[in-house]
CSV table of C-alpha atoms and ligand atoms in Angstrom, one decimal:
chain,number,residue,atom,x,y,z
A,1,UNK,CA,-39.6,10.7,-3.9
A,2,UNK,CA,-38.2,8.2,-1.4
A,3,UNK,CA,-34.5,7.4,-2.1
A,4,UNK,CA,-33.7,3.7,-2.5
A,5,UNK,CA,-31.2,2.0,-0.2
A,6,UNK,CA,-28.1,1.3,-2.2
A,7,UNK,CA,-25.4,1.3,0.4
A,8,UNK,CA,-24.8,-1.1,3.3
A,9,UNK,CA,-22.6,-0.6,6.4
A,10,UNK,CA,-21.1,-3.7,8.0
A,11,UNK,CA,-19.7,-2.9,11.4
A,12,UNK,CA,-16.9,-5.4,12.0
A,13,UNK,CA,-14.8,-3.5,14.5
A,14,UNK,CA,-15.9,-5.5,17.6
A,15,UNK,CA,-13.2,-7.4,19.6
A,16,UNK,CA,-15.1,-10.7,19.5
A,17,UNK,CA,-14.0,-11.6,23.1
A,18,UNK,CA,-16.5,-14.5,23.3
A,19,UNK,CA,-14.4,-16.3,20.7
A,20,UNK,CA,-11.0,-15.9,22.2
A,21,UNK,CA,-8.5,-17.3,21.6
A,22,UNK,CA,-9.5,-17.8,18.0
A,23,UNK,CA,-10.3,-14.1,17.5
A,24,UNK,CA,-6.8,-13.1,18.7
A,25,UNK,CA,-5.7,-13.7,15.1
A,26,UNK,CA,-8.9,-14.3,13.1
A,27,UNK,CA,-11.6,-11.6,12.9
A,28,UNK,CA,-14.9,-13.0,14.2
A,29,UNK,CA,-16.5,-12.2,10.9
A,30,UNK,CA,-14.1,-14.5,9.1
A,31,UNK,CA,-15.1,-17.6,11.2
A,32,UNK,CA,-16.6,-20.1,8.7
A,33,UNK,CA,-20.1,-21.5,8.7
A,34,UNK,CA,-19.4,-24.7,6.7
A,35,UNK,CA,-17.1,-23.2,4.1
A,36,UNK,CA,-18.0,-19.5,3.9
A,37,UNK,CA,-16.9,-16.8,6.3
A,38,UNK,CA,-19.8,-15.2,8.2
A,39,UNK,CA,-19.2,-12.0,6.4
A,40,UNK,CA,-20.0,-13.7,3.0
A,41,UNK,CA,-23.5,-14.6,4.1
A,42,UNK,CA,-24.2,-10.9,5.1
A,43,UNK,CA,-22.8,-9.7,1.8
A,44,UNK,CA,-24.9,-12.2,-0.2
A,45,UNK,CA,-27.9,-11.0,1.8
A,46,UNK,CA,-27.1,-7.3,0.9
A,47,UNK,CA,-26.6,-8.1,-2.8
A,48,UNK,CA,-30.0,-9.9,-2.9
A,49,UNK,CA,-31.6,-6.8,-1.5
A,50,UNK,CA,-30.2,-4.6,-4.3
A,51,UNK,CA,-27.3,-3.1,-2.3
A,52,UNK,CA,-24.6,-1.8,-4.7
A,53,UNK,CA,-21.9,-0.5,-2.3
A,54,UNK,CA,-20.5,-2.3,0.7
A,55,UNK,CA,-18.9,-0.3,3.5
A,56,UNK,CA,-16.9,-2.2,6.0
A,57,UNK,CA,-16.1,-0.5,9.3
A,58,UNK,CA,-13.0,-2.4,10.4
A,59,UNK,CA,-10.4,-2.0,13.2
A,60,UNK,CA,-6.9,-3.1,14.0
A,61,UNK,CA,-6.2,-6.7,13.3
A,62,UNK,CA,-9.0,-7.1,10.7
A,63,UNK,CA,-6.7,-7.2,7.7
A,64,UNK,CA,-7.9,-10.7,6.7
A,65,UNK,CA,-11.2,-9.1,5.7
A,66,UNK,CA,-9.5,-6.9,3.0
A,67,UNK,CA,-7.5,-9.9,1.8
A,68,UNK,CA,-10.7,-12.0,1.5
A,69,UNK,CA,-12.4,-9.6,-0.9
A,70,UNK,CA,-9.2,-9.1,-3.0
A,71,UNK,CA,-8.3,-11.1,-6.0
A,72,UNK,CA,-5.9,-13.9,-4.9
A,73,UNK,CA,-3.7,-13.7,-8.0
A,74,UNK,CA,-1.3,-16.5,-7.2
A,75,UNK,CA,-4.1,-18.8,-6.0
A,76,UNK,CA,-6.1,-18.2,-9.2
A,77,UNK,CA,-3.1,-18.8,-11.4
A,78,UNK,CA,-2.3,-22.1,-9.6
A,79,UNK,CA,-5.9,-23.3,-9.8
A,80,UNK,CA,-6.0,-22.5,-13.5
A,81,UNK,CA,-2.8,-24.4,-14.2
A,82,UNK,CA,-4.2,-27.4,-12.4
A,83,UNK,CA,-7.6,-27.2,-14.2
A,84,UNK,CA,-9.6,-26.8,-10.9
A,85,UNK,CA,-12.7,-25.3,-12.5
A,86,UNK,CA,-15.1,-25.9,-9.6
A,87,UNK,CA,-12.8,-24.1,-7.2
A,88,UNK,CA,-12.3,-21.2,-9.6
A,89,UNK,CA,-16.1,-20.9,-9.9
A,90,UNK,CA,-16.4,-20.6,-6.1
A,91,UNK,CA,-13.9,-17.8,-6.1
A,92,UNK,CA,-15.6,-16.1,-9.0
A,93,UNK,CA,-19.0,-16.2,-7.5
A,94,UNK,CA,-17.9,-14.5,-4.3
A,95,UNK,CA,-15.9,-11.8,-6.1
A,96,UNK,CA,-17.2,-8.2,-5.8
A,97,UNK,CA,-16.7,-5.7,-8.6
A,98,UNK,CA,-13.8,-3.2,-8.4
A,99,UNK,CA,-14.9,-0.1,-6.3
A,100,UNK,CA,-17.9,-1.9,-4.8
A,101,UNK,CA,-16.2,-2.1,-1.4
A,102,UNK,CA,-15.0,0.7,0.8
A,103,UNK,CA,-13.2,0.3,4.1
A,104,UNK,CA,-13.3,2.7,7.0
A,105,UNK,CA,-11.4,2.3,10.2
A,106,UNK,CA,-13.0,2.5,13.7
A,107,UNK,CA,-10.1,3.7,15.7
A,108,UNK,CA,-11.5,2.6,19.1
A,109,UNK,CA,-14.2,0.1,20.0
A,110,UNK,CA,-16.6,2.8,21.2
A,111,UNK,CA,-19.8,0.9,20.3
A,112,UNK,CA,-22.0,0.0,17.4
A,113,UNK,CA,-23.4,3.5,17.1
A,114,UNK,CA,-19.9,4.8,16.9
A,115,UNK,CA,-18.9,2.2,14.2
A,116,UNK,CA,-21.9,3.2,12.0
A,117,UNK,CA,-21.0,6.9,12.4
A,118,UNK,CA,-17.5,6.2,11.1
A,119,UNK,CA,-19.2,5.5,7.7
A,120,UNK,CA,-20.9,8.9,7.5
A,121,UNK,CA,-18.8,10.4,4.7
A,122,UNK,CA,-19.5,7.5,2.5
A,123,UNK,CA,-23.2,7.2,3.2
A,124,UNK,CA,-23.7,10.9,2.8
A,125,UNK,CA,-27.3,12.1,2.5
A,126,UNK,CA,-28.6,8.6,1.4
A,127,UNK,CA,-30.5,6.0,3.4
A,128,UNK,CA,-28.4,3.0,4.2
A,129,UNK,CA,-28.6,-0.6,5.5
A,130,UNK,CA,-26.7,-1.9,8.5
A,131,UNK,CA,-26.0,-5.6,8.7
A,132,UNK,CA,-24.3,-7.2,11.7
A,133,UNK,CA,-22.5,-10.2,10.1
A,134,UNK,CA,-22.4,-12.2,13.3
A,135,UNK,CA,-26.2,-12.5,13.2
A,136,UNK,CA,-26.7,-15.1,10.5
A,137,UNK,CA,-30.3,-14.7,9.2
A,138,UNK,CA,-30.7,-17.7,7.0
A,139,UNK,CA,-33.6,-17.6,4.6
A,140,UNK,CA,-32.1,-18.1,1.2
A,141,UNK,CA,-35.5,-18.2,-0.6
A,142,UNK,CA,-36.3,-14.6,0.5
A,143,UNK,CA,-33.5,-13.1,2.6
A,144,UNK,CA,-34.4,-10.8,5.5
A,145,UNK,CA,-32.9,-7.6,4.1
A,146,UNK,CA,-34.8,-7.9,0.8
A,147,UNK,CA,-38.0,-8.4,2.7
A,148,UNK,CA,-37.2,-5.2,4.7
A,149,UNK,CA,-36.5,-3.2,1.6
A,150,UNK,CA,-40.0,-4.2,0.2
A,151,UNK,CA,-41.6,-3.2,3.5
A,152,UNK,CA,-39.8,0.1,3.5
A,153,UNK,CA,-41.1,0.8,0.0
A,154,UNK,CA,-44.6,0.6,1.6
A,155,UNK,CA,-44.1,2.7,4.7
A,156,UNK,CA,-40.9,4.7,4.3
A,157,UNK,CA,-38.6,5.8,7.1
A,158,UNK,CA,-36.6,3.5,9.4
A,159,UNK,CA,-37.2,-0.2,9.4
A,160,UNK,CA,-35.4,-2.6,11.8
A,161,UNK,CA,-35.6,-6.4,11.9
A,162,UNK,CA,-36.9,-8.0,15.1
A,163,UNK,CA,-37.7,-11.4,16.4
A,164,UNK,CA,-39.6,-12.5,19.4
A,165,UNK,CA,-37.2,-13.8,22.1
A,166,UNK,CA,-38.1,-15.6,25.4
A,167,UNK,CA,-38.8,-13.2,28.3
A,168,UNK,CA,-35.7,-14.3,30.2
A,169,UNK,CA,-33.4,-13.3,27.3
A,170,UNK,CA,-34.7,-9.8,26.7
A,171,UNK,CA,-31.9,-8.3,28.8
A,172,UNK,CA,-29.4,-9.3,26.1
A,173,UNK,CA,-31.1,-7.2,23.3
A,174,UNK,CA,-32.4,-3.9,22.2
A,175,UNK,CA,-36.1,-4.3,22.8
A,176,UNK,CA,-38.9,-2.4,21.0
A,177,UNK,CA,-41.8,-0.6,22.7
A,178,UNK,CA,-44.5,-1.6,20.3
A,179,UNK,CA,-47.4,0.4,18.8
A,180,UNK,CA,-49.9,-0.9,16.3
A,181,UNK,CA,-49.1,-4.0,14.2
A,182,UNK,CA,-50.1,-4.7,10.6
A,183,UNK,CA,-48.8,-7.9,9.1
A,184,UNK,CA,-45.1,-8.2,9.7
A,185,UNK,CA,-44.8,-4.4,10.6
A,186,UNK,CA,-45.1,-3.0,14.0
A,187,UNK,CA,-44.9,0.7,14.8
A,188,UNK,CA,-42.0,1.5,17.1
A,189,UNK,CA,-42.9,3.9,20.0
A,190,UNK,CA,-39.6,3.5,21.8
A,191,UNK,CA,-36.5,1.4,22.4
A,192,UNK,CA,-34.8,0.0,25.5
A,193,UNK,CA,-31.3,-1.2,25.1
A,194,UNK,CA,-30.7,-4.3,27.3
A,195,UNK,CA,-33.6,-3.8,29.7
A,196,UNK,CA,-33.2,-5.2,33.3
A,197,UNK,CA,-35.1,-8.5,34.0
A,198,UNK,CA,-38.9,-7.9,34.1
A,199,UNK,CA,-38.8,-4.4,32.7
A,200,UNK,CA,-38.9,-5.1,28.9
A,201,UNK,CA,-41.8,-3.4,27.0
A,202,UNK,CA,-42.1,-6.4,24.7
A,203,UNK,CA,-40.3,-9.5,23.6
A,204,UNK,CA,-39.4,-8.0,20.1
A,205,UNK,CA,-35.7,-7.9,20.0
A,206,UNK,CA,-33.5,-6.2,17.3
A,207,UNK,CA,-31.6,-8.9,15.4
A,208,UNK,CA,-28.9,-7.0,13.5
A,209,UNK,CA,-30.5,-5.7,10.3
A,210,UNK,CA,-31.5,-2.0,9.9
A,211,UNK,CA,-32.6,0.4,7.2
A,212,UNK,CA,-31.7,3.8,8.4
A,213,UNK,CA,-32.4,7.4,7.3
A,214,UNK,CA,-29.4,9.7,6.9
A,215,UNK,CA,-30.6,12.0,9.8
A,216,UNK,CA,-29.4,9.3,12.2
A,217,UNK,CA,-25.8,10.3,11.5
A,218,UNK,CA,-26.2,13.8,13.0
A,219,UNK,CA,-27.6,12.3,16.2
A,220,UNK,CA,-24.7,9.8,16.4
A,221,UNK,CA,-22.3,12.7,15.9
A,222,UNK,CA,-23.3,14.0,19.4
A,223,UNK,CA,-21.4,11.0,20.8
A,224,UNK,CA,-23.7,10.3,23.7
A,225,UNK,CA,-22.7,7.2,25.7
A,226,UNK,CA,-25.4,4.7,26.7
A,227,UNK,CA,-25.5,1.2,28.1
A,228,UNK,CA,-22.0,-0.2,28.8
A,229,UNK,CA,-20.5,3.3,28.3
A,230,UNK,CA,-20.8,2.7,24.5
A,231,UNK,CA,-22.3,4.9,21.8
A,232,UNK,CA,-25.4,2.8,21.1
A,233,UNK,CA,-27.1,2.7,17.7
A,234,UNK,CA,-30.5,2.1,19.3
A,235,UNK,CA,-30.2,5.3,21.4
A,236,UNK,CA,-29.7,7.4,18.2
A,237,UNK,CA,-32.5,5.6,16.4
A,238,UNK,CA,-34.8,6.2,19.3
A,239,UNK,CA,-34.5,9.9,18.8
A,240,UNK,CA,-36.0,9.6,15.3
A,241,UNK,CA,-39.2,8.1,16.6
A,242,UNK,CA,-42.1,10.6,16.0
A,243,UNK,CA,-40.0,12.6,13.5
A,244,UNK,CA,-40.4,10.1,10.6
A,245,UNK,CA,-42.0,6.7,10.1
A,246,UNK,CA,-40.4,4.0,12.2
A,247,UNK,CA,-41.3,0.3,12.1
A,248,UNK,CA,-40.1,-3.0,13.3
A,249,UNK,CA,-40.2,-5.8,10.8
A,250,UNK,CA,-40.8,-9.3,12.3
A,251,UNK,CA,-38.5,-11.7,10.5
A,252,UNK,CA,-39.8,-15.2,10.4
A,253,UNK,CA,-36.8,-17.2,9.0
A,254,UNK,CA,-33.9,-19.0,10.7
A,255,UNK,CA,-31.5,-17.0,12.9
A,256,UNK,CA,-28.2,-18.0,14.4
A,257,UNK,CA,-26.4,-15.7,16.8
A,258,UNK,CA,-22.9,-16.6,15.6
A,259,UNK,CA,-21.3,-14.1,18.0
A,260,UNK,CA,-22.0,-16.8,20.5
A,261,UNK,CA,-20.3,-20.2,20.6
A,262,UNK,CA,-23.5,-22.2,20.8
A,263,UNK,CA,-25.1,-20.2,18.0
A,264,UNK,CA,-22.1,-20.6,15.8
A,265,UNK,CA,-21.9,-24.4,16.3
A,266,UNK,CA,-25.6,-24.7,15.7
A,267,UNK,CA,-25.4,-22.7,12.5
A,268,UNK,CA,-22.7,-25.1,11.3
A,269,UNK,CA,-24.8,-28.1,12.0
A,270,UNK,CA,-28.0,-26.7,10.5
A,271,UNK,CA,-26.4,-25.4,7.3
A,272,UNK,CA,-24.4,-28.7,6.9
A,273,UNK,CA,-27.5,-30.7,7.0
A,274,UNK,CA,-28.9,-28.7,4.1
A,275,UNK,CA,-25.9,-29.5,1.9
A,276,UNK,CA,-26.0,-32.4,-0.5
A,277,UNK,CA,-22.2,-33.0,-0.3
A,278,UNK,CA,-21.7,-33.2,3.5
A,279,UNK,CA,-25.3,-33.4,4.9
A,280,UNK,CA,-25.5,-37.2,4.9
A,281,UNK,CA,-22.3,-37.7,6.8
A,282,UNK,CA,-23.2,-35.1,9.4
A,283,UNK,CA,-26.7,-36.5,9.8
A,284,UNK,CA,-25.3,-40.0,10.2
A,285,UNK,CA,-22.9,-38.9,12.9
A,286,UNK,CA,-25.7,-37.0,14.7
A,287,UNK,CA,-28.0,-40.1,14.6
A,288,UNK,CA,-25.3,-42.4,15.9
A,289,UNK,CA,-24.2,-40.1,18.7
A,290,UNK,CA,-27.2,-38.1,20.0
B,301,UTP,P1,-20.9,-7.4,19.9
B,301,UTP,O1,-21.7,-6.9,21.0
B,301,UTP,O2,-21.2,-8.8,19.5
B,301,UTP,O3,-19.4,-7.2,20.4
B,301,UTP,O4,-21.0,-6.4,18.7
B,301,UTP,P2,-18.1,-7.9,19.8
B,301,UTP,O5,-16.9,-7.2,20.3
B,301,UTP,O6,-18.2,-8.1,18.3
B,301,UTP,O7,-18.1,-9.4,20.4
B,301,UTP,P3,-17.9,-9.9,21.9
B,301,UTP,O8,-19.2,-9.6,22.6
B,301,UTP,O9,-16.7,-9.2,22.5
B,301,UTP,O10,-17.6,-11.4,21.8
B,301,UTP,C1,-22.1,-6.4,17.8
B,301,UTP,C2,-21.7,-5.9,16.5
B,301,UTP,O11,-21.2,-4.6,16.5
B,301,UTP,C3,-19.9,-4.5,16.0
B,301,UTP,C4,-19.3,-5.9,16.1
B,301,UTP,O12,-18.3,-6.1,15.2
B,301,UTP,C5,-20.6,-6.7,15.8
B,301,UTP,O13,-20.8,-6.8,14.4
B,301,UTP,N1,-19.1,-3.5,16.8
B,301,UTP,C6,-19.3,-3.4,18.2
B,301,UTP,C7,-18.3,-2.6,16.2
B,301,UTP,O14,-18.1,-2.6,15.0
B,301,UTP,N2,-17.6,-1.7,17.0
B,301,UTP,C8,-17.8,-1.6,18.3
B,301,UTP,O15,-17.2,-0.7,18.9
B,301,UTP,C9,-18.6,-2.5,18.9
């Protein structure tokens, strides 16, 4: 019987150089979109997909992440004293259960594949999800990972989220070499990491959500370096093609690349506009100034 996906790996070891100087002291994943850190959106998406254990692959300087998921004892006591019920409720709803989080350290930024491999002793022989928190996939009615889990229940094996990107942007992504398509699922025949202009096999780009079979860890263990001299997750996944089912799931909701400044600012505007408390003020400013 197919094992369900109950564990999720969040690789948060990247240096976030595109957000310097902020990321000198604040991990990229802690940058807020409206009032929640990016990481909270990814954790909420994982919970909605039935994930029970969160594994954060961190690095030097990412201590704020551990503090964020801890109980802030003094803050809670002060809020209680002052009768701040709404604020207490916000803290409560983002609190994970004891033991629901594990932290692993990636000792050097050797690439996304390397970061995922660092979680191998916790994922063990189970399938697992990988979520890149800087990709904000915003579809609160039916979040992307939950849709992928349902798709995996149909076809088994590896499922990765993709979106169609403009031809001129394919060089920034892992691009799928597509086989047959049925509904939102496309068979994957191959992968090209960051293809040179004009050489991409499709416009289907990986957007930071993966459901992965445990065999991938043994391939990552070989430590082969790919594009940019880094250990690439897509290179390891590519080796599973033909050995087990492998599909791309075309996600149709909103996506904001929050690892990029324009994407992060856009996400803040878009999500603000949806909010009853601040939406009207942001909309009024945009109307008056654009
Ligand atoms: P990025 O390519 O966005 O790199 O990583 P980065 O370092 O985070 O950001 P920039 O480009 O310097 O601004 C994609 C994802 O892979 C993780 C990152 O944390 C991010 O979630 N990653 C990347 C690691 O965990 N470890 C690595 O060695 C590399």
